[in-house]
XYZ file of C-alpha atoms in Angstrom:
729
model
C 102.524 119.228 127.644
C 104.281 119.864 124.302
C 108.022 119.132 124.152
C 108.487 122.702 122.882
C 106.538 124.306 125.729
C 109.213 126.114 127.743
C 107.770 129.574 128.201
C 105.829 131.335 130.907
C 105.338 134.980 131.823
C 108.245 134.658 134.271
C 110.683 133.175 131.725
C 109.771 135.911 129.230
C 110.389 138.704 131.776
C 113.596 137.056 133.065
C 114.924 136.764 129.506
C 114.165 140.442 128.822
C 115.987 141.477 132.023
C 119.027 139.396 131.001
C 119.752 141.663 128.027
C 117.874 144.834 129.012
C 118.163 145.247 132.794
C 116.444 148.661 132.816
C 113.366 147.326 131.027
C 109.987 147.908 132.670
C 108.056 144.672 132.157
C 104.721 145.847 133.596
C 103.304 146.241 130.081
C 104.395 142.673 129.234
C 102.461 141.360 132.236
C 99.473 143.504 131.241
C 99.591 142.132 127.661
C 99.838 138.565 128.966
C 96.742 139.009 131.156
C 94.858 140.729 128.308
C 95.645 137.892 125.876
C 94.847 135.218 128.455
C 91.438 136.784 129.046
C 90.760 137.248 125.304
C 91.727 133.650 124.441
C 89.933 132.149 127.465
C 88.213 128.889 126.534
C 90.040 128.584 123.189
C 92.176 125.527 122.495
C 94.694 124.532 119.849
C 94.436 121.461 117.582
C 96.432 119.552 120.215
C 93.724 120.244 122.816
C 96.071 122.483 124.823
C 94.994 125.978 125.930
C 95.460 128.463 123.068
C 97.412 130.844 125.324
C 100.427 128.528 125.059
C 100.937 129.724 121.463
C 101.265 133.516 122.007
C 103.383 132.824 125.109
C 105.848 130.740 123.066
C 105.892 133.373 120.308
C 106.722 136.113 122.826
C 109.449 133.936 124.372
C 111.091 133.378 120.943
C 111.097 137.162 120.434
C 112.731 137.593 123.840
C 115.335 134.999 122.801
C 116.009 137.236 119.782
C 116.550 140.066 122.309
C 113.895 142.284 120.777
C 112.314 145.385 122.276
C 109.356 145.432 124.666
C 106.854 146.491 121.947
C 107.740 143.450 119.801
C 107.302 141.047 122.716
C 103.974 142.640 123.673
C 102.927 142.227 120.012
C 103.896 138.544 120.195
C 101.483 138.098 123.105
C 98.672 140.007 121.376
C 99.215 139.030 117.714
C 96.127 136.783 117.408
C 93.713 138.737 119.609
C 92.239 140.975 116.890
C 91.726 138.093 114.455
C 90.650 135.280 116.784
C 88.880 137.025 119.669
C 86.441 139.885 120.305
C 89.320 142.330 120.866
C 89.565 145.243 118.412
C 92.465 147.289 117.117
C 91.005 150.357 118.850
C 91.055 148.468 122.153
C 94.683 147.408 121.585
C 95.658 151.015 120.811
C 93.806 152.321 123.865
C 95.435 149.806 126.211
C 98.940 149.453 124.710
C 99.519 152.452 122.439
C 99.540 153.202 118.719
C 102.919 151.522 118.090
C 101.786 148.123 119.383
C 98.439 148.480 117.588
C 100.296 149.103 114.300
C 102.476 146.043 114.839
C 99.526 143.803 115.749
C 97.661 145.061 112.689
C 100.677 144.283 110.497
C 100.954 140.727 111.817
C 97.242 139.923 111.795
C 96.366 137.362 109.124
C 94.337 138.503 106.116
C 91.726 135.746 106.188
C 88.795 138.165 105.844
C 89.923 139.268 102.379
C 88.394 137.237 99.551
C 90.627 136.405 96.581
C 89.845 134.576 93.372
C 91.998 131.534 94.025
C 93.836 130.031 96.973
C 97.265 130.578 95.400
C 96.361 134.219 94.745
C 95.347 134.527 98.377
C 98.766 133.256 99.458
C 100.537 135.574 97.036
C 98.468 138.616 98.013
C 98.931 137.779 101.702
C 102.675 137.725 101.138
C 102.536 141.037 99.266
C 100.748 142.669 102.228
C 103.292 141.108 104.581
C 106.162 142.608 102.566
C 104.545 146.055 102.690
C 104.037 145.750 106.439
C 107.667 144.628 106.751
C 108.851 147.696 104.846
C 106.903 149.905 107.226
C 108.322 148.225 110.331
C 110.728 145.287 110.094
C 109.560 144.025 113.512
C 106.345 142.804 111.854
C 108.211 140.023 110.043
C 110.187 139.094 113.155
C 106.922 138.501 115.040
C 105.580 136.611 112.019
C 108.660 134.367 111.954
C 108.266 133.569 115.652
C 104.584 132.823 115.025
C 105.399 130.460 112.138
C 108.163 128.757 114.148
C 105.746 127.818 116.918
C 103.111 126.688 114.407
C 105.681 124.431 112.720
C 106.753 123.004 116.091
C 103.175 121.893 116.756
C 102.258 120.874 113.200
C 101.891 117.195 114.152
C 98.356 117.864 115.417
C 97.016 118.899 111.983
C 95.802 116.598 109.145
C 98.599 115.378 106.777
C 97.360 117.423 103.787
C 97.441 120.633 105.831
C 100.851 119.706 107.263
C 102.334 119.475 103.757
C 100.682 122.724 102.652
C 102.002 124.721 105.627
C 105.441 123.072 105.473
C 105.825 123.874 101.771
C 104.820 127.505 102.311
C 107.311 127.702 105.188
C 110.119 126.257 103.066
C 109.257 128.563 100.145
C 108.849 131.798 102.070
C 109.541 131.893 105.815
C 112.835 129.943 106.005
C 114.358 132.062 103.192
C 113.158 135.257 104.886
C 114.791 134.139 108.151
C 117.961 133.478 106.156
C 117.722 136.843 104.402
C 117.451 138.550 107.793
C 120.414 136.488 109.017
C 118.540 134.652 111.798
C 120.205 131.294 111.248
C 118.775 129.364 114.196
C 115.187 130.018 113.076
C 116.041 129.268 109.445
C 117.734 125.945 110.313
C 114.966 124.781 112.645
C 112.244 125.686 110.124
C 114.053 123.750 107.371
C 114.412 120.630 109.533
C 110.743 120.782 110.529
C 109.722 121.200 106.878
C 111.754 118.138 105.908
C 109.967 116.146 108.606
C 106.543 116.817 107.054
C 107.400 117.068 103.359
C 109.676 114.005 103.228
C 108.939 112.068 106.433
C 110.622 108.837 105.315
C 113.845 110.648 104.416
C 113.703 112.623 107.680
C 113.279 109.609 109.941
C 115.888 107.598 108.008
C 118.356 110.416 108.611
C 117.349 110.714 112.269
C 117.933 106.994 112.743
C 121.335 107.005 111.039
C 122.525 110.176 112.807
C 121.421 108.746 116.194
C 123.184 105.425 115.453
C 126.522 107.198 114.986
C 126.049 109.673 117.833
C 128.738 108.289 120.176
C 131.223 107.863 117.339
C 130.504 111.412 116.141
C 130.840 112.968 119.613
C 134.188 111.247 120.105
C 135.331 112.463 116.677
C 134.241 116.052 117.417
C 136.071 116.009 120.741
C 139.340 114.748 119.239
C 139.298 117.216 116.309
C 138.424 120.108 118.652
C 141.424 119.272 120.859
C 143.728 119.114 117.824
C 142.495 122.476 116.492
C 142.913 124.170 119.893
C 146.421 122.704 120.161
C 147.403 123.919 116.657
C 146.113 127.441 117.370
C 147.789 127.428 120.802
C 151.176 126.857 119.145
C 150.790 130.381 117.741
C 149.585 131.848 121.072
C 146.030 132.153 119.817
C 143.138 131.997 122.263
C 140.076 130.702 120.471
C 136.773 129.033 121.240
C 136.409 125.914 119.075
C 133.148 123.999 118.772
C 131.895 121.223 116.511
C 128.409 119.980 115.708
C 126.582 117.688 113.332
C 125.001 119.477 110.401
C 121.244 119.883 110.363
C 119.103 117.202 108.712
C 117.906 119.446 105.891
C 121.480 120.415 105.009
C 122.519 116.731 104.875
C 119.405 115.821 102.866
C 120.075 118.536 100.261
C 123.702 117.424 99.970
C 122.635 113.789 99.453
C 120.178 114.918 96.782
C 122.562 117.327 95.074
C 125.521 114.927 94.933
C 123.373 111.799 94.474
C 124.945 110.180 97.533
C 123.768 107.897 100.304
C 124.187 109.013 103.939
C 127.152 106.691 104.482
C 129.023 108.411 101.637
C 128.770 111.884 103.128
C 131.815 112.447 105.280
C 131.495 116.154 106.009
C 128.386 115.942 108.178
C 130.286 117.748 110.949
C 131.136 121.452 110.908
C 133.606 123.207 113.228
C 133.549 126.834 114.298
C 136.489 128.886 115.524
C 135.705 132.123 117.397
C 138.451 134.718 117.949
C 138.634 138.290 119.227
C 139.240 140.346 116.066
C 139.436 140.257 112.262
C 143.246 140.015 112.225
C 143.041 136.812 114.265
C 140.447 135.399 111.824
C 142.979 135.483 108.980
C 145.782 134.332 111.283
C 143.675 131.323 112.332
C 142.978 130.567 108.679
C 146.731 130.562 107.989
C 147.310 128.172 110.884
C 144.607 125.770 109.692
C 145.835 125.795 106.076
C 149.437 125.309 107.237
C 148.384 122.323 109.359
C 145.949 120.626 106.978
C 145.678 120.536 103.198
C 142.834 122.820 102.021
C 140.345 121.491 99.453
C 140.645 123.620 96.280
C 137.650 125.824 95.492
C 136.114 125.443 98.954
C 137.392 128.711 100.518
C 135.028 131.681 100.829
C 135.800 135.050 102.362
C 132.544 136.514 103.687
C 134.481 138.952 105.898
C 135.868 140.998 103.019
C 132.592 140.611 101.108
C 129.716 140.004 103.571
C 126.458 138.383 102.513
C 123.461 140.625 101.882
C 122.103 139.811 105.350
C 125.284 141.045 107.061
C 126.744 137.572 107.644
C 130.551 137.574 107.969
C 132.837 134.565 108.322
C 135.695 132.687 106.670
C 134.680 129.288 105.280
C 137.195 126.609 104.385
C 137.262 122.831 103.934
C 140.426 120.886 104.752
C 141.552 117.253 104.739
C 141.566 116.328 108.423
C 143.986 114.173 110.461
C 142.156 110.968 109.502
C 141.887 111.793 105.802
C 138.297 113.034 106.067
C 136.939 116.399 104.904
C 136.352 118.936 107.654
C 134.348 122.150 107.172
C 135.555 125.049 109.304
C 134.070 128.506 109.885
C 136.246 131.232 111.403
C 134.743 134.450 112.762
C 134.860 136.931 115.637
C 132.514 136.709 118.617
C 130.636 139.757 117.308
C 130.265 138.180 113.854
C 128.933 135.045 115.523
C 126.295 137.088 117.326
C 125.171 138.562 113.985
C 125.232 135.103 112.358
C 122.925 133.699 115.028
C 120.611 136.661 115.645
C 120.860 138.421 112.269
C 119.073 141.736 112.101
C 117.946 141.298 115.706
C 121.593 141.560 116.824
C 121.541 145.241 115.858
C 118.549 146.314 117.923
C 119.224 149.612 119.643
C 117.065 149.198 122.735
C 116.878 152.714 124.074
C 116.411 154.379 120.679
C 113.681 151.894 119.765
C 115.046 151.356 116.249
C 117.626 149.345 114.346
C 121.157 150.655 113.934
C 122.292 152.124 110.607
C 124.308 148.997 109.810
C 121.197 146.898 110.259
C 119.252 149.198 107.932
C 121.857 148.500 105.246
C 121.342 144.790 105.785
C 117.679 145.042 104.815
C 117.957 147.282 101.759
C 116.313 144.455 99.870
C 113.013 145.499 101.478
C 113.234 148.709 99.448
C 113.713 146.597 96.319
C 110.564 144.688 97.245
C 108.666 147.975 97.396
C 109.940 148.849 93.934
C 108.713 145.496 92.580
C 105.394 146.026 94.356
C 104.860 149.106 92.185
C 105.966 147.385 88.965
C 104.315 143.985 89.409
C 100.569 144.226 89.931
C 99.902 140.484 89.664
C 100.289 138.848 93.127
C 101.718 135.567 91.806
C 104.284 137.325 89.634
C 105.299 139.397 92.660
C 105.593 136.251 94.796
C 107.694 134.456 92.164
C 110.016 137.469 91.821
C 110.527 137.718 95.579
C 111.211 133.971 95.862
C 114.004 134.274 93.291
C 115.562 137.014 95.413
C 115.162 135.066 98.650
C 116.918 131.981 97.302
C 119.785 133.867 95.662
C 123.348 132.823 96.505
C 125.782 135.698 96.346
C 128.322 136.427 93.600
C 130.355 139.631 93.912
C 131.603 141.347 90.745
C 133.173 144.736 90.070
C 132.466 147.687 87.783
C 135.483 149.146 85.894
C 135.606 151.802 88.657
C 135.933 149.146 91.372
C 132.367 149.362 92.713
C 131.054 146.011 93.989
C 127.760 144.643 92.636
C 126.034 141.678 94.284
C 124.358 139.158 91.938
C 122.695 135.769 92.440
C 124.613 132.554 91.758
C 124.782 132.001 87.988
C 124.350 135.727 87.299
C 125.202 136.980 83.803
C 126.385 140.258 82.254
C 122.702 141.082 81.657
C 122.029 140.774 85.411
C 125.005 143.042 86.013
C 123.723 145.588 83.467
C 120.325 145.767 85.205
C 122.060 146.030 88.582
C 123.798 149.176 87.263
C 120.607 150.794 85.858
C 117.402 149.759 84.080
C 118.311 151.752 80.968
C 121.759 150.120 80.842
C 120.086 146.708 81.000
C 117.506 147.528 78.316
C 120.235 148.742 75.913
C 122.809 146.022 76.673
C 124.226 144.252 73.576
C 127.309 142.660 75.094
C 129.948 142.849 77.812
C 133.622 142.582 78.563
C 134.577 140.381 81.501
C 138.153 140.905 82.707
C 138.851 142.676 79.403
C 137.490 139.927 77.118
C 134.218 140.132 75.162
C 131.757 137.459 76.342
C 128.179 136.497 75.327
C 125.247 137.800 77.354
C 124.639 134.313 78.850
C 128.193 134.068 80.258
C 128.102 133.055 83.945
C 129.979 135.475 86.165
C 132.258 134.463 89.038
C 133.109 136.395 92.189
C 135.967 138.777 91.493
C 135.147 139.363 87.808
C 135.338 142.927 86.471
C 132.471 143.631 84.066
C 132.100 146.390 81.487
C 128.719 146.689 79.709
C 128.459 147.452 75.978
C 125.217 149.244 74.993
C 123.416 150.319 71.819
C 120.656 152.930 71.489
C 118.707 150.637 69.112
C 118.695 147.620 71.456
C 115.495 146.431 73.183
C 114.831 143.579 75.656
C 113.380 140.343 74.274
C 111.574 137.392 75.858
C 114.687 135.258 75.298
C 116.463 137.395 77.876
C 114.235 135.918 80.584
C 115.968 132.565 79.992
C 119.371 134.183 80.496
C 118.995 136.385 83.576
C 118.985 135.049 87.139
C 118.307 138.112 89.282
C 114.798 139.070 90.301
C 115.480 142.731 89.443
C 116.456 141.899 85.851
C 113.475 139.574 85.372
C 111.063 142.183 86.727
C 112.428 144.938 84.458
C 112.409 142.754 81.325
C 108.860 141.548 82.024
C 107.688 145.134 82.585
C 109.141 146.239 79.219
C 107.684 143.253 77.308
C 104.319 143.647 79.005
C 104.127 147.290 77.964
C 104.958 146.374 74.363
C 102.386 143.551 74.265
C 99.741 145.773 75.820
C 100.302 148.428 73.147
C 99.992 145.822 70.376
C 96.825 144.392 71.984
C 95.370 147.916 72.278
C 95.897 148.675 68.589
C 94.664 145.249 67.461
C 91.588 145.349 69.723
C 90.586 148.816 68.571
C 90.879 147.720 64.938
C 88.821 144.526 65.565
C 86.007 146.420 67.364
C 85.880 149.128 64.698
C 85.745 146.537 61.894
C 82.991 144.554 63.665
C 80.783 147.636 64.195
C 81.096 149.261 60.739
C 78.482 146.955 59.042
C 75.937 148.441 61.500
C 76.853 152.044 60.714
C 78.941 152.583 63.853
C 82.576 153.589 64.287
C 84.748 153.560 67.406
C 85.493 157.342 67.386
C 81.762 158.225 67.199
C 80.803 155.786 69.953
C 83.658 157.049 72.158
C 82.474 160.630 71.673
C 78.921 159.631 72.644
C 80.217 157.858 75.791
C 78.930 154.456 74.616
C 82.353 152.775 74.693
C 82.834 153.923 78.296
C 79.508 152.308 79.276
C 80.454 149.121 77.402
C 83.808 148.968 79.205
C 82.068 149.322 82.586
C 79.706 146.478 81.627
C 82.789 144.200 81.545
C 84.102 145.690 84.826
C 86.787 147.619 82.962
C 87.619 151.225 83.729
C 88.238 152.706 80.285
C 87.599 151.998 76.577
C 91.377 151.443 76.230
C 91.153 148.540 78.719
C 88.243 147.162 76.690
C 90.277 147.234 73.460
C 93.200 145.532 75.228
C 90.843 142.778 76.446
C 89.568 142.282 72.885
C 93.154 142.215 71.603
C 94.013 139.499 74.127
C 90.841 137.518 73.385
C 89.214 137.983 76.798
C 86.247 139.857 75.292
C 84.862 138.987 71.847
C 83.573 141.547 69.303
C 80.246 139.651 69.245
C 79.738 140.430 72.943
C 80.237 144.132 72.199
C 77.880 143.998 69.185
C 75.097 142.556 71.354
C 75.431 145.508 73.740
C 75.701 148.296 71.183
C 73.578 147.233 68.208
C 69.729 147.350 68.436
C 67.954 143.991 68.061
C 66.260 145.105 64.824
C 69.604 145.791 63.184
C 70.908 142.436 64.436
C 67.880 140.632 63.005
C 68.398 142.274 59.604
C 72.056 141.281 59.671
C 71.143 137.708 60.623
C 68.708 137.456 57.727
C 71.354 138.733 55.372
C 73.829 136.238 56.814
C 71.335 133.409 56.184
C 71.033 134.427 52.571
C 74.807 134.343 52.249
C 74.858 130.896 53.901
C 76.945 132.134 56.841
C 76.943 130.847 60.400
C 76.624 134.341 61.872
C 73.361 133.606 63.733
C 74.813 130.680 65.612
C 78.007 132.532 66.363
C 76.334 135.668 67.745
C 73.602 134.036 69.802
C 75.939 131.414 71.261
C 77.969 134.317 72.579
C 74.848 135.843 74.122
C 73.988 132.982 76.451
C 76.013 131.109 78.993
C 76.374 127.397 78.364
C 76.725 124.741 80.985
C 80.243 124.243 82.323
C 82.776 122.887 79.888
C 83.113 119.150 79.788
C 86.871 119.628 79.651
C 89.060 118.496 82.518
C 89.588 122.218 83.045
C 86.857 124.794 83.625
C 87.743 128.281 82.356
C 86.030 131.342 83.784
C 84.056 133.443 81.273
C 84.976 131.248 78.298
C 83.017 128.299 76.877
C 84.122 125.359 74.710
C 87.669 126.634 74.694
C 90.652 124.618 73.514
C 92.783 123.506 76.455
C 96.519 122.764 76.330
C 98.753 121.690 79.214
C 102.146 123.360 79.547
C 104.944 120.881 78.929
C 107.232 122.948 81.114
C 105.408 121.992 84.323
C 102.991 119.175 83.298
C 100.099 119.995 85.706
C 98.276 117.232 87.567
C 94.786 117.339 89.097
C 95.400 118.615 92.607
C 98.102 121.093 91.540
C 97.244 124.765 91.891
C 96.882 125.993 88.302
C 96.692 129.177 86.227
C 95.686 129.679 82.587
C 96.850 132.025 79.840
C 94.956 132.900 76.649
C 96.955 132.471 73.439
C 95.249 133.800 70.329
C 94.430 130.903 67.987
C 95.656 128.282 70.478
C 93.078 128.438 73.275
C 94.155 128.438 76.917
C 97.442 126.977 78.127
C 97.412 125.551 81.660
C 100.451 125.886 83.952
C 101.041 125.083 87.615
C 100.781 128.192 89.784
C 104.498 127.968 90.623
C 105.736 127.431 87.050
C 108.552 129.847 86.229
C 107.604 129.943 82.538
C 104.066 131.027 83.422
C 105.543 134.018 85.227
C 107.180 135.065 81.933
C 103.739 135.393 80.304
C 101.860 138.676 80.199
C 99.626 138.558 83.277
C 96.869 140.476 81.431
C 96.274 137.316 79.365
C 95.670 135.328 82.532
C 92.266 133.719 83.156
C 90.900 131.894 86.171
C 90.871 128.129 85.714
C 90.067 125.156 87.910
C 89.998 121.401 87.679
C 86.612 120.043 86.551
C 86.862 116.272 86.910
C 83.454 115.290 88.285
C 82.392 113.639 85.047
C 85.859 112.246 84.451
C 86.259 110.339 87.710
C 88.615 107.427 87.184
C 88.876 108.126 83.481
C 91.242 111.111 83.385
C 94.928 110.170 83.274
C 98.016 112.366 83.074
C 101.553 111.329 82.263
C 104.195 112.371 84.755
C 107.880 111.532 85.150
C 109.423 110.548 88.463
C 113.138 110.340 89.126
C 114.402 107.820 91.683
C 117.942 107.873 93.044
C 118.874 104.569 94.687
C 121.710 102.212 95.443
C 122.705 99.925 92.550
C 121.553 96.659 94.095
C 120.111 93.469 92.542
C 116.317 93.299 92.629
C 115.814 96.989 93.507
C 114.456 97.880 90.053
C 111.909 95.067 90.291
C 110.947 96.241 93.788
C 110.402 99.807 92.540
C 108.263 98.600 89.614
C 106.171 96.410 91.945
C 105.709 99.332 94.366
C 104.466 101.609 91.575
C 102.093 98.950 90.195
C 100.800 98.104 93.683
C 99.682 101.752 94.011
C 97.389 101.260 91.008
C 99.660 103.265 88.696
C 100.569 102.181 85.170
C 104.199 102.474 83.998
C 104.439 103.767 80.405
C 108.219 103.652 80.137
C 111.351 103.331 82.254
C 114.936 104.447 81.759
C 117.717 103.294 84.068
C 121.360 104.308 84.279
C 124.058 103.632 86.829
C 126.792 105.929 88.107
C 130.446 105.273 88.882
C 129.806 105.357 92.630
C 127.362 102.412 92.468
C 124.152 104.413 92.337
C 121.198 103.947 90.025
C 119.051 106.721 88.550
C 115.642 105.524 87.335
C 113.277 107.678 85.259
C 109.737 106.309 85.201
C 106.983 107.708 82.959
C 103.760 106.859 84.802
C 100.039 107.545 84.395
C 98.286 109.007 87.428
C 94.822 110.417 88.058
C 95.874 113.256 90.360
C 98.472 114.702 92.709
C 97.240 112.555 95.605
C 97.977 109.340 93.716
C 101.437 110.630 92.782
C 102.197 111.494 96.422
C 101.045 108.008 97.462
C 103.480 106.434 94.992
C 106.297 108.777 96.067
C 105.811 107.972 99.764
C 105.692 104.234 99.064
C 108.944 104.399 97.059
C 110.751 106.541 99.653
C 110.021 103.914 102.321
C 111.892 101.161 100.432
C 115.373 100.209 101.600
C 118.042 101.371 99.174
C 116.003 104.298 97.817
C 117.775 107.622 98.505
C 115.331 110.137 97.021
C 112.212 110.371 94.821
C 111.216 113.520 92.950
C 108.763 114.626 90.293
C 110.418 115.770 87.063
C 108.753 118.962 85.838
C 109.974 118.995 82.239
């Protein structure tokens, strides 16, 4: 039995009754029996009966205190995809509402996409649309992913890393955005376990070693805090706990510290009855202990986008150590733990109005869905929004605008209105003129300066931080580039056809250009001209379709007389050659010049995308490269690694950054470890820090991503090594 297996039909129904006593659970029992029958004989990778999975999913939804329809969906969510059950059958047995929810959650594995990364991106796009239709879809999906992550140990290592990375990129941030902290924290810890196992188990060992000492410390601090608050007749619930592994790991990485140097691994929480007591408790704590400057945040006055409210402060404790303290009401704590699920109005069968405000970002996602047709660009834009940390700034009229951490006046301008952003030439912050790249701080008052002649430029994409601003700038630039490509393509086609007595206007009138466009799977002649302008379709390909062979032959003979290479050029375009001998194979293009983007330095094994650049061939980026997202997606071509003939001979340079303790012999040990993995070191750069750490930058030659991961894992296992990461630029 799995250590996570705690659910049964009885525990699900008992949990529902605990928060919804009037609930009729007959339909839950019916759904359980239906799913059990549908999944009969199926097993999971662990060998356990498959029914354990939907049962655990439904139990997690009951723990979130969701409605009956959501829990029934949790039990049925895999039946349509993995069994003989149909949507019609689900609707007949459980109603249209449940059928809609099951349909929204069902995976999209039957849809065929061009590349695996596009499949992930398109899957996420569909998930967002389903979420916008009914937010419960994503809650079921989160419970589904949580149980899959809990049982990930039974899958092959490569699949573990793939699923864990997707979870860290998408599902944990969504849980955070919806305010469901317990799911977010558990997902992050599980991801760390599979993405950085050595770091995870090192942390687990060190945290376990200090468990008794930590528990004693928590107990003594809790007693002191209760005593201090009691002196002011305040009744409060005070609790302390060790921070989660992922939080500690990120702090070690961010501050370049070893575990033993992190003193604030414990966080305390003070729960009181009302908002007035929150601020009173804060005053008591600050009067008793010295607050750390710059570490106070008031999320009560300015809540996070997901509805989270709390006071955060860090003080110097009784033993000279830093202590992090959160102060909130009991109701705020409920929202912090359950997020959007804390607002479920059971009898009405919908979320409360306050909860609807907390998920306004879903409406923004719908707006981006309309603007961003490329799935990967949509995914990248959403990820920026999911990872945003909040900064609150004011308009001159006192209206609050929420921006991501590091937001600039340009982000603010686009938050006001798209037209304001497009025409922005400068800004005043707190009455002083600042450059567009100025980083805003919470509390700033911003006034935008505009000009009718201003237009967005590509350089703005390097300045802005918000997903809204990036999406609007890209849309404007894309429209401009498309117009230029349209005009250029039309001119190229017309010029190529004139020697044969044809012109574009005549051929358009005769319907020939429409037929030619359809030959290339394009809808209109305009799309054909754009493709020519971008270099996706060549004028020679169009000539071969539109010009009779006799006319071509006459032209070829004339070209021979003029000692031109026209014959070779035209007829090489007419036939498909064997696959390129390049390391990269490019769809629909032969013998094309390949360049690797320096911004992301792709390795064999990375998911990749290519972009045509006129006169410079195709530039290859990793699928997750931010710079690639700034390119016009109409110039994108399908590419894949083509290393069969290059086995063992293809090498790529990559930089790895190692943070370690500054100890004698450690550099030699790292060099030996890299060499022992069959990897050549091209160069090394070492520097030490004031706190006795060493930062080593190695330039190494590897054959693919697998070899790099092997080296990384080997280095992470060495004593004294804190973290190892690939440097992208």
